[in-house]
N, CA, C and O atoms as CSV, one atom per row, in Angstrom:
chain,resi,resn,atom,element,x,y,z
A,1,MET,N,N,38.137,0.277,-72.129
A,1,MET,CA,C,38.018,-0.462,-70.869
A,1,MET,C,C,38.043,-1.963,-71.172
A,1,MET,O,O,37.482,-2.421,-72.167
A,2,ASN,N,N,38.704,-2.710,-70.295
A,2,ASN,CA,C,38.710,-4.164,-70.444
A,2,ASN,C,C,37.500,-4.753,-69.712
A,2,ASN,O,O,36.829,-4.036,-68.970
A,3,PRO,N,N,37.206,-6.062,-69.907
A,3,PRO,CA,C,36.028,-6.659,-69.273
A,3,PRO,C,C,35.993,-6.514,-67.751
A,3,PRO,O,O,34.933,-6.246,-67.184
A,4,ALA,N,N,37.129,-6.687,-67.086
A,4,ALA,CA,C,37.151,-6.570,-65.623
A,4,ALA,C,C,36.787,-5.161,-65.182
A,4,ALA,O,O,36.098,-4.983,-64.178
A,5,GLU,N,N,37.242,-4.161,-65.924
A,5,GLU,CA,C,36.887,-2.772,-65.590
A,5,GLU,C,C,35.393,-2.532,-65.792
A,5,GLU,O,O,34.756,-1.859,-64.981
A,6,HIS,N,N,34.839,-3.075,-66.861
A,6,HIS,CA,C,33.383,-2.953,-67.071
A,6,HIS,C,C,32.617,-3.601,-65.920
A,6,HIS,O,O,31.626,-3.049,-65.442
A,7,LEU,N,N,33.070,-4.758,-65.481
A,7,LEU,CA,C,32.381,-5.458,-64.397
A,7,LEU,C,C,32.509,-4.731,-63.063
A,7,LEU,O,O,31.687,-4.935,-62.170
A,8,ALA,N,N,33.520,-3.892,-62.916
A,8,ALA,CA,C,33.751,-3.168,-61.664
A,8,ALA,C,C,33.001,-1.833,-61.600
A,8,ALA,O,O,33.126,-1.103,-60.617
A,9,VAL,N,N,32.229,-1.512,-62.633
A,9,VAL,CA,C,31.440,-0.277,-62.611
A,9,VAL,C,C,30.273,-0.470,-61.637
A,9,VAL,O,O,29.543,-1.455,-61.746
A,10,PRO,N,N,30.086,0.448,-60.694
A,10,PRO,CA,C,28.942,0.340,-59.781
A,10,PRO,C,C,27.669,0.875,-60.433
A,10,PRO,O,O,27.648,1.984,-60.968
A,11,TYR,N,N,26.621,0.077,-60.379
A,11,TYR,CA,C,25.333,0.471,-60.946
A,11,TYR,C,C,24.315,0.640,-59.827
A,11,TYR,O,O,24.404,-0.016,-58.789
A,12,VAL,N,N,23.355,1.520,-60.044
A,12,VAL,CA,C,22.258,1.716,-59.108
A,12,VAL,C,C,21.468,0.418,-59.007
A,12,VAL,O,O,21.234,-0.258,-60.009
A,13,VAL,N,N,21.059,0.075,-57.781
A,13,VAL,CA,C,20.207,-1.091,-57.539
A,13,VAL,C,C,18.895,-0.597,-56.941
A,13,VAL,O,O,18.884,0.212,-56.013
A,14,THR,N,N,17.793,-1.095,-57.487
A,14,THR,CA,C,16.492,-0.816,-56.894
A,14,THR,C,C,15.924,-2.133,-56.374
A,14,THR,O,O,16.210,-3.204,-56.910
A,15,MET,N,N,15.120,-2.035,-55.324
A,15,MET,CA,C,14.480,-3.222,-54.754
A,15,MET,C,C,13.065,-2.822,-54.394
A,15,MET,O,O,12.837,-1.808,-53.734
A,16,GLU,N,N,12.113,-3.636,-54.838
A,16,GLU,CA,C,10.722,-3.392,-54.489
A,16,GLU,C,C,10.020,-4.728,-54.293
A,16,GLU,O,O,10.438,-5.751,-54.837
A,17,VAL,N,N,8.969,-4.704,-53.525
A,17,VAL,CA,C,8.161,-5.895,-53.307
A,17,VAL,C,C,6.942,-5.778,-54.217
A,17,VAL,O,O,6.217,-4.783,-54.197
A,18,VAL,N,N,6.740,-6.835,-55.022
A,18,VAL,CA,C,5.663,-6.818,-56.015
A,18,VAL,C,C,4.892,-8.132,-55.953
A,18,VAL,O,O,5.424,-9.142,-55.491
A,19,PRO,N,N,3.639,-8.124,-56.416
A,19,PRO,CA,C,2.894,-9.376,-56.473
A,19,PRO,C,C,3.555,-10.332,-57.460
A,19,PRO,O,O,3.915,-9.945,-58.572
A,20,GLY,N,N,3.705,-11.572,-57.041
A,20,GLY,CA,C,4.319,-12.579,-57.892
A,20,GLY,C,C,3.319,-13.643,-58.302
A,20,GLY,O,O,2.112,-13.474,-58.128
A,21,PRO,N,N,3.824,-14.735,-58.847
A,21,PRO,CA,C,2.947,-15.823,-59.276
A,21,PRO,C,C,2.144,-16.397,-58.108
A,21,PRO,O,O,2.649,-16.509,-56.991
A,22,GLY,N,N,0.915,-16.751,-58.376
A,22,GLY,CA,C,0.090,-17.377,-57.348
A,22,GLY,C,C,-0.320,-16.447,-56.228
A,22,GLY,O,O,-0.723,-16.913,-55.162
A,23,GLY,N,N,-0.230,-15.141,-56.438
A,23,GLY,CA,C,-0.638,-14.193,-55.414
A,23,GLY,C,C,0.381,-13.975,-54.308
A,23,GLY,O,O,0.114,-13.228,-53.366
A,24,ARG,N,N,1.533,-14.604,-54.399
A,24,ARG,CA,C,2.587,-14.392,-53.393
A,24,ARG,C,C,3.407,-13.157,-53.748
A,24,ARG,O,O,3.530,-12.788,-54.916
A,25,TRP,N,N,3.957,-12.536,-52.728
A,25,TRP,CA,C,4.799,-11.361,-52.928
A,25,TRP,C,C,6.238,-11.791,-53.168
A,25,TRP,O,O,6.727,-12.748,-52.568
A,26,VAL,N,N,6.910,-11.059,-54.064
A,26,VAL,CA,C,8.319,-11.336,-54.335
A,26,VAL,C,C,9.099,-10.029,-54.295
A,26,VAL,O,O,8.531,-8.947,-54.442
A,27,CYS,N,N,10.381,-10.144,-54.099
A,27,CYS,CA,C,11.281,-8.990,-54.151
A,27,CYS,C,C,11.822,-8.890,-55.571
A,27,CYS,O,O,12.341,-9.863,-56.119
A,28,ARG,N,N,11.696,-7.708,-56.159
A,28,ARG,CA,C,12.240,-7.471,-57.499
A,28,ARG,C,C,13.439,-6.541,-57.363
A,28,ARG,O,O,13.311,-5.389,-56.947
A,29,ALA,N,N,14.595,-7.062,-57.720
A,29,ALA,CA,C,15.822,-6.271,-57.728
A,29,ALA,C,C,16.142,-5.939,-59.178
A,29,ALA,O,O,15.963,-6.776,-60.063
A,30,ALA,N,N,16.615,-4.723,-59.425
A,30,ALA,CA,C,16.904,-4.315,-60.798
A,30,ALA,C,C,18.062,-3.327,-60.840
A,30,ALA,O,O,18.360,-2.631,-59.870
A,31,HIS,N,N,18.702,-3.296,-62.006
A,31,HIS,CA,C,19.690,-2.270,-62.335
A,31,HIS,C,C,19.034,-1.408,-63.412
A,31,HIS,O,O,19.109,-1.760,-64.589
A,32,PRO,N,N,18.395,-0.292,-63.055
A,32,PRO,CA,C,17.704,0.508,-64.071
A,32,PRO,C,C,18.624,1.049,-65.161
A,32,PRO,O,O,18.148,1.413,-66.236
A,33,GLU,N,N,19.922,1.111,-64.909
A,33,GLU,CA,C,20.863,1.615,-65.911
A,33,GLU,C,C,21.252,0.545,-66.932
A,33,GLU,O,O,21.896,0.846,-67.938
A,34,LEU,N,N,20.859,-0.709,-66.672
A,34,LEU,CA,C,21.148,-1.813,-67.590
A,34,LEU,C,C,19.824,-2.391,-68.080
A,34,LEU,O,O,19.123,-3.046,-67.308
A,35,PRO,N,N,19.471,-2.168,-69.319
A,35,PRO,CA,C,18.170,-2.591,-69.839
A,35,PRO,C,C,17.888,-4.077,-69.629
A,35,PRO,O,O,18.681,-4.934,-70.019
A,36,GLY,N,N,16.746,-4.367,-69.008
A,36,GLY,CA,C,16.304,-5.742,-68.840
A,36,GLY,C,C,16.994,-6.537,-67.749
A,36,GLY,O,O,16.709,-7.724,-67.591
A,37,VAL,N,N,17.891,-5.923,-66.992
A,37,VAL,CA,C,18.608,-6.653,-65.944
A,37,VAL,C,C,17.821,-6.516,-64.642
A,37,VAL,O,O,17.852,-5.479,-63.978
A,38,ALA,N,N,17.104,-7.611,-64.293
A,38,ALA,CA,C,16.268,-7.639,-63.099
A,38,ALA,C,C,16.094,-9.083,-62.654
A,38,ALA,O,O,16.249,-10.012,-63.447
A,39,ALA,N,N,15.774,-9.260,-61.387
A,39,ALA,CA,C,15.550,-10.607,-60.842
A,39,ALA,C,C,14.451,-10.531,-59.793
A,39,ALA,O,O,14.310,-9.532,-59.088
A,40,GLU,N,N,13.669,-11.613,-59.703
A,40,GLU,CA,C,12.609,-11.690,-58.693
A,40,GLU,C,C,12.745,-12.981,-57.907
A,40,GLU,O,O,13.030,-14.043,-58.460
A,41,HIS,N,N,12.533,-12.864,-56.603
A,41,HIS,CA,C,12.579,-14.032,-55.714
A,41,HIS,C,C,11.887,-13.644,-54.411
A,41,HIS,O,O,11.887,-12.470,-54.041
A,42,PRO,N,N,11.300,-14.612,-53.711
A,42,PRO,CA,C,10.691,-14.290,-52.420
A,42,PRO,C,C,11.694,-13.727,-51.395
A,42,PRO,O,O,11.318,-12.934,-50.531
A,43,LEU,N,N,12.949,-14.132,-51.492
A,43,LEU,CA,C,13.983,-13.650,-50.570
A,43,LEU,C,C,14.819,-12.569,-51.242
A,43,LEU,O,O,15.354,-12.780,-52.331
A,44,ALA,N,N,14.932,-11.411,-50.596
A,44,ALA,CA,C,15.670,-10.287,-51.172
A,44,ALA,C,C,17.118,-10.642,-51.468
A,44,ALA,O,O,17.640,-10.262,-52.516
A,45,ILE,N,N,17.777,-11.361,-50.571
A,45,ILE,CA,C,19.196,-11.686,-50.769
A,45,ILE,C,C,19.400,-12.581,-51.978
A,45,ILE,O,O,20.404,-12.461,-52.679
A,46,VAL,N,N,18.456,-13.478,-52.225
A,46,VAL,CA,C,18.535,-14.345,-53.405
A,46,VAL,C,C,18.304,-13.520,-54.667
A,46,VAL,O,O,18.988,-13.716,-55.671
A,47,ALA,N,N,17.343,-12.597,-54.621
A,47,ALA,CA,C,17.104,-11.723,-55.772
A,47,ALA,C,C,18.361,-10.908,-56.093
A,47,ALA,O,O,18.692,-10.720,-57.263
A,48,LEU,N,N,19.056,-10.428,-55.070
A,48,LEU,CA,C,20.294,-9.670,-55.294
A,48,LEU,C,C,21.390,-10.549,-55.886
A,48,LEU,O,O,22.121,-10.109,-56.773
A,49,ASP,N,N,21.513,-11.787,-55.406
A,49,ASP,CA,C,22.499,-12.713,-55.982
A,49,ASP,C,C,22.194,-12.984,-57.451
A,49,ASP,O,O,23.100,-12.992,-58.284
A,50,GLN,N,N,20.924,-13.206,-57.770
A,50,GLN,CA,C,20.522,-13.446,-59.155
A,50,GLN,C,C,20.762,-12.207,-60.010
A,50,GLN,O,O,21.162,-12.311,-61.169
A,51,LEU,N,N,20.515,-11.038,-59.432
A,51,LEU,CA,C,20.753,-9.783,-60.143
A,51,LEU,C,C,22.224,-9.635,-60.497
A,51,LEU,O,O,22.555,-9.230,-61.611
A,52,GLU,N,N,23.100,-9.955,-59.569
A,52,GLU,CA,C,24.545,-9.861,-59.829
A,52,GLU,C,C,24.948,-10.789,-60.968
A,52,GLU,O,O,25.728,-10.401,-61.838
A,53,ALA,N,N,24.424,-12.008,-60.968
A,53,ALA,CA,C,24.732,-12.952,-62.039
A,53,ALA,C,C,24.231,-12.417,-63.382
A,53,ALA,O,O,24.923,-12.542,-64.393
A,54,GLN,N,N,23.040,-11.825,-63.402
A,54,GLN,CA,C,22.504,-11.254,-64.636
A,54,GLN,C,C,23.303,-10.050,-65.101
A,54,GLN,O,O,23.498,-9.853,-66.300
A,55,ARG,N,N,23.768,-9.244,-64.152
A,55,ARG,CA,C,24.589,-8.071,-64.507
A,55,ARG,C,C,25.859,-8.511,-65.216
A,55,ARG,O,O,26.224,-7.960,-66.255
A,56,ILE,N,N,26.532,-9.511,-64.649
A,56,ILE,CA,C,27.765,-10.028,-65.257
A,56,ILE,C,C,27.473,-10.587,-66.646
A,56,ILE,O,O,28.187,-10.293,-67.605
A,57,GLU,N,N,26.425,-11.391,-66.746
A,57,GLU,CA,C,26.047,-11.985,-68.029
A,57,GLU,C,C,25.724,-10.908,-69.069
A,57,GLU,O,O,26.162,-10.997,-70.216
A,58,TYR,N,N,24.964,-9.899,-68.667
A,58,TYR,CA,C,24.600,-8.815,-69.576
A,58,TYR,C,C,25.849,-8.096,-70.095
A,58,TYR,O,O,26.000,-7.892,-71.300
A,59,ILE,N,N,26.728,-7.719,-69.189
A,59,ILE,CA,C,27.928,-6.974,-69.583
A,59,ILE,C,C,28.799,-7.808,-70.510
A,59,ILE,O,O,29.249,-7.309,-71.541
A,60,LEU,N,N,29.045,-9.066,-70.165
A,60,LEU,CA,C,29.891,-9.909,-71.006
A,60,LEU,C,C,29.240,-10.171,-72.361
A,60,LEU,O,O,29.932,-10.206,-73.378
A,61,ASP,N,N,27.921,-10.357,-72.392
A,61,ASP,CA,C,27.218,-10.537,-73.673
A,61,ASP,C,C,27.359,-9.297,-74.550
A,61,ASP,O,O,27.634,-9.400,-75.745
A,62,GLN,N,N,27.167,-8.130,-73.950
A,62,GLN,CA,C,27.291,-6.883,-74.707
A,62,GLN,C,C,28.700,-6.743,-75.283
A,62,GLN,O,O,28.865,-6.404,-76.455
A,63,LEU,N,N,29.711,-7.004,-74.456
A,63,LEU,CA,C,31.089,-6.878,-74.919
A,63,LEU,C,C,31.394,-7.892,-76.021
A,63,LEU,O,O,32.081,-7.576,-76.992
A,64,GLU,N,N,30.884,-9.097,-75.864
A,64,GLU,CA,C,31.107,-10.148,-76.873
A,64,GLU,C,C,30.525,-9.748,-78.226
A,64,GLU,O,O,31.118,-10.024,-79.269
A,65,ARG,N,N,29.366,-9.101,-78.205
A,65,ARG,CA,C,28.703,-8.675,-79.438
A,65,ARG,C,C,29.278,-7.380,-79.994
A,65,ARG,O,O,28.932,-6.966,-81.101
A,66,GLY,N,N,30.152,-6.744,-79.230
A,66,GLY,CA,C,30.707,-5.462,-79.665
A,66,GLY,C,C,29.753,-4.307,-79.434
A,66,GLY,O,O,29.923,-3.230,-80.005
A,67,ALA,N,N,28.750,-4.529,-78.597
A,67,ALA,CA,C,27.758,-3.495,-78.301
A,67,ALA,C,C,28.228,-2.643,-77.122
A,67,ALA,O,O,29.082,-3.052,-76.336
A,68,ALA,N,N,27.654,-1.469,-77.024
A,68,ALA,CA,C,28.015,-0.551,-75.942
A,68,ALA,C,C,27.465,-1.043,-74.600
A,68,ALA,O,O,26.384,-1.628,-74.530
A,69,VAL,N,N,28.227,-0.794,-73.554
A,69,VAL,CA,C,27.807,-1.080,-72.181
A,69,VAL,C,C,27.704,0.264,-71.464
A,69,VAL,O,O,28.668,1.030,-71.460
A,70,PRO,N,N,26.556,0.565,-70.857
A,70,PRO,CA,C,26.437,1.831,-70.138
A,70,PRO,C,C,27.499,1.939,-69.032
A,70,PRO,O,O,27.703,1.003,-68.258
A,71,VAL,N,N,28.157,3.078,-68.976
A,71,VAL,CA,C,29.167,3.327,-67.943
A,71,VAL,C,C,28.811,4.666,-67.285
A,71,VAL,O,O,29.384,5.701,-67.625
A,72,PRO,N,N,27.848,4.637,-66.328
A,72,PRO,CA,C,27.390,5.881,-65.717
A,72,PRO,C,C,28.368,6.481,-64.722
A,72,PRO,O,O,28.249,7.652,-64.362
A,73,ARG,N,N,29.334,5.690,-64.275
A,73,ARG,CA,C,30.353,6.176,-63.346
A,73,ARG,C,C,31.596,5.315,-63.516
A,73,ARG,O,O,31.510,4.230,-64.090
A,74,PRO,N,N,32.744,5.767,-63.036
A,74,PRO,CA,C,33.983,5.007,-63.246
A,74,PRO,C,C,34.007,3.701,-62.449
A,74,PRO,O,O,33.322,3.573,-61.434
A,75,PRO,N,N,34.805,2.730,-62.920
A,75,PRO,CA,C,34.939,1.470,-62.190
A,75,PRO,C,C,35.533,1.698,-60.800
A,75,PRO,O,O,36.296,2.638,-60.579
A,76,LEU,N,N,35.167,0.825,-59.880
A,76,LEU,CA,C,35.768,0.844,-58.547
A,76,LEU,C,C,37.115,0.138,-58.647
A,76,LEU,O,O,37.173,-1.066,-58.898
A,77,ALA,N,N,38.192,0.884,-58.450
A,77,ALA,CA,C,39.539,0.350,-58.655
A,77,ALA,C,C,39.806,-0.913,-57.843
A,77,ALA,O,O,40.457,-1.837,-58.332
A,78,TYR,N,N,39.310,-0.960,-56.609
A,78,TYR,CA,C,39.590,-2.120,-55.766
A,78,TYR,C,C,38.862,-3.385,-56.237
A,78,TYR,O,O,39.221,-4.489,-55.827
A,79,ARG,N,N,37.848,-3.237,-57.088
A,79,ARG,CA,C,37.116,-4.407,-57.585
A,79,ARG,C,C,37.664,-4.936,-58.908
A,79,ARG,O,O,37.364,-6.070,-59.282
A,80,VAL,N,N,38.457,-4.143,-59.621
A,80,VAL,CA,C,38.973,-4.570,-60.922
A,80,VAL,C,C,39.776,-5.856,-60.777
A,80,VAL,O,O,39.572,-6.792,-61.549
A,81,SER,N,N,40.678,-5.924,-59.813
A,81,SER,CA,C,41.506,-7.134,-59.649
A,81,SER,C,C,40.648,-8.337,-59.249
A,81,SER,O,O,40.955,-9.469,-59.625
A,82,GLU,N,N,39.581,-8.098,-58.493
A,82,GLU,CA,C,38.659,-9.174,-58.123
A,82,GLU,C,C,38.027,-9.790,-59.382
A,82,GLU,O,O,37.936,-11.012,-59.500
A,83,PHE,N,N,37.595,-8.941,-60.312
A,83,PHE,CA,C,36.977,-9.443,-61.530
A,83,PHE,C,C,38.011,-10.026,-62.485
A,83,PHE,O,O,37.701,-10.963,-63.221
A,84,GLU,N,N,39.229,-9.495,-62.490
A,84,GLU,CA,C,40.290,-10.112,-63.294
A,84,GLU,C,C,40.532,-11.539,-62.826
A,84,GLU,O,O,40.671,-12.450,-63.642
A,85,ALA,N,N,40.581,-11.733,-61.505
A,85,ALA,CA,C,40.780,-13.077,-60.956
A,85,ALA,C,C,39.605,-13.993,-61.302
A,85,ALA,O,O,39.806,-15.160,-61.636
A,86,LEU,N,N,38.396,-13.475,-61.224
A,86,LEU,CA,C,37.214,-14.260,-61.569
A,86,LEU,C,C,37.255,-14.691,-63.028
A,86,LEU,O,O,37.000,-15.854,-63.341
A,87,LEU,N,N,37.574,-13.765,-63.915
A,87,LEU,CA,C,37.633,-14.082,-65.338
A,87,LEU,C,C,38.754,-15.057,-65.656
A,87,LEU,O,O,38.597,-15.913,-66.526
A,88,ASP,N,N,39.882,-14.942,-64.967
A,88,ASP,CA,C,40.996,-15.874,-65.171
A,88,ASP,C,C,40.663,-17.270,-64.652
A,88,ASP,O,O,41.036,-18.270,-65.265
A,89,ALA,N,N,39.957,-17.334,-63.516
A,89,ALA,CA,C,39.652,-18.617,-62.891
A,89,ALA,C,C,38.537,-19.360,-63.617
A,89,ALA,O,O,38.473,-20.587,-63.552
A,90,GLN,N,N,37.666,-18.642,-64.303
A,90,GLN,CA,C,36.531,-19.269,-64.978
A,90,GLN,C,C,36.521,-18.855,-66.445
A,90,GLN,O,O,35.766,-17.966,-66.839
A,91,PRO,N,N,37.365,-19.502,-67.255
A,91,PRO,CA,C,37.444,-19.116,-68.665
A,91,PRO,C,C,36.103,-19.213,-69.402
A,91,PRO,O,O,35.911,-18.560,-70.428
A,92,SER,N,N,35.190,-20.016,-68.886
A,92,SER,CA,C,33.894,-20.155,-69.552
A,92,SER,C,C,33.107,-18.846,-69.536
A,92,SER,O,O,32.256,-18.637,-70.401
A,93,ILE,N,N,33.371,-17.959,-68.572
A,93,ILE,CA,C,32.668,-16.677,-68.565
A,93,ILE,C,C,33.505,-15.570,-69.209
A,93,ILE,O,O,33.003,-14.474,-69.456
A,94,ASN,N,N,34.762,-15.852,-69.477
A,94,ASN,CA,C,35.627,-14.853,-70.110
A,94,ASN,C,C,35.537,-15.044,-71.627
A,94,ASN,O,O,36.382,-15.689,-72.247
A,95,ARG,N,N,34.490,-14.463,-72.193
A,95,ARG,CA,C,34.209,-14.694,-73.599
A,95,ARG,C,C,34.767,-13.623,-74.507
A,95,ARG,O,O,34.610,-13.713,-75.725
A,96,THR,N,N,35.413,-12.612,-73.955
A,96,THR,CA,C,35.910,-11.539,-74.829
A,96,THR,C,C,37.395,-11.683,-75.015
A,96,THR,O,O,38.010,-10.879,-75.716
């Protein structure tokens, strides 16, 4: 699989509200299939945006190191070209 195909794999997303710093509640979004990929923010939509950025970073880091990336289901074909365009437009994130 190429990097764009890896990025197009759909992963399970979990969202829960947990106590955060200073006693405030935050939304924790996570990809349980990707070790350590999680984000917390008071706003759920921001936590999801941060989670997506972490997912991309995690996958590209794994590929750069030659490490395995979990592929629990096949890539979404319609998203592969979207990620190819993203990687072409931003060479700084296309590290493989």
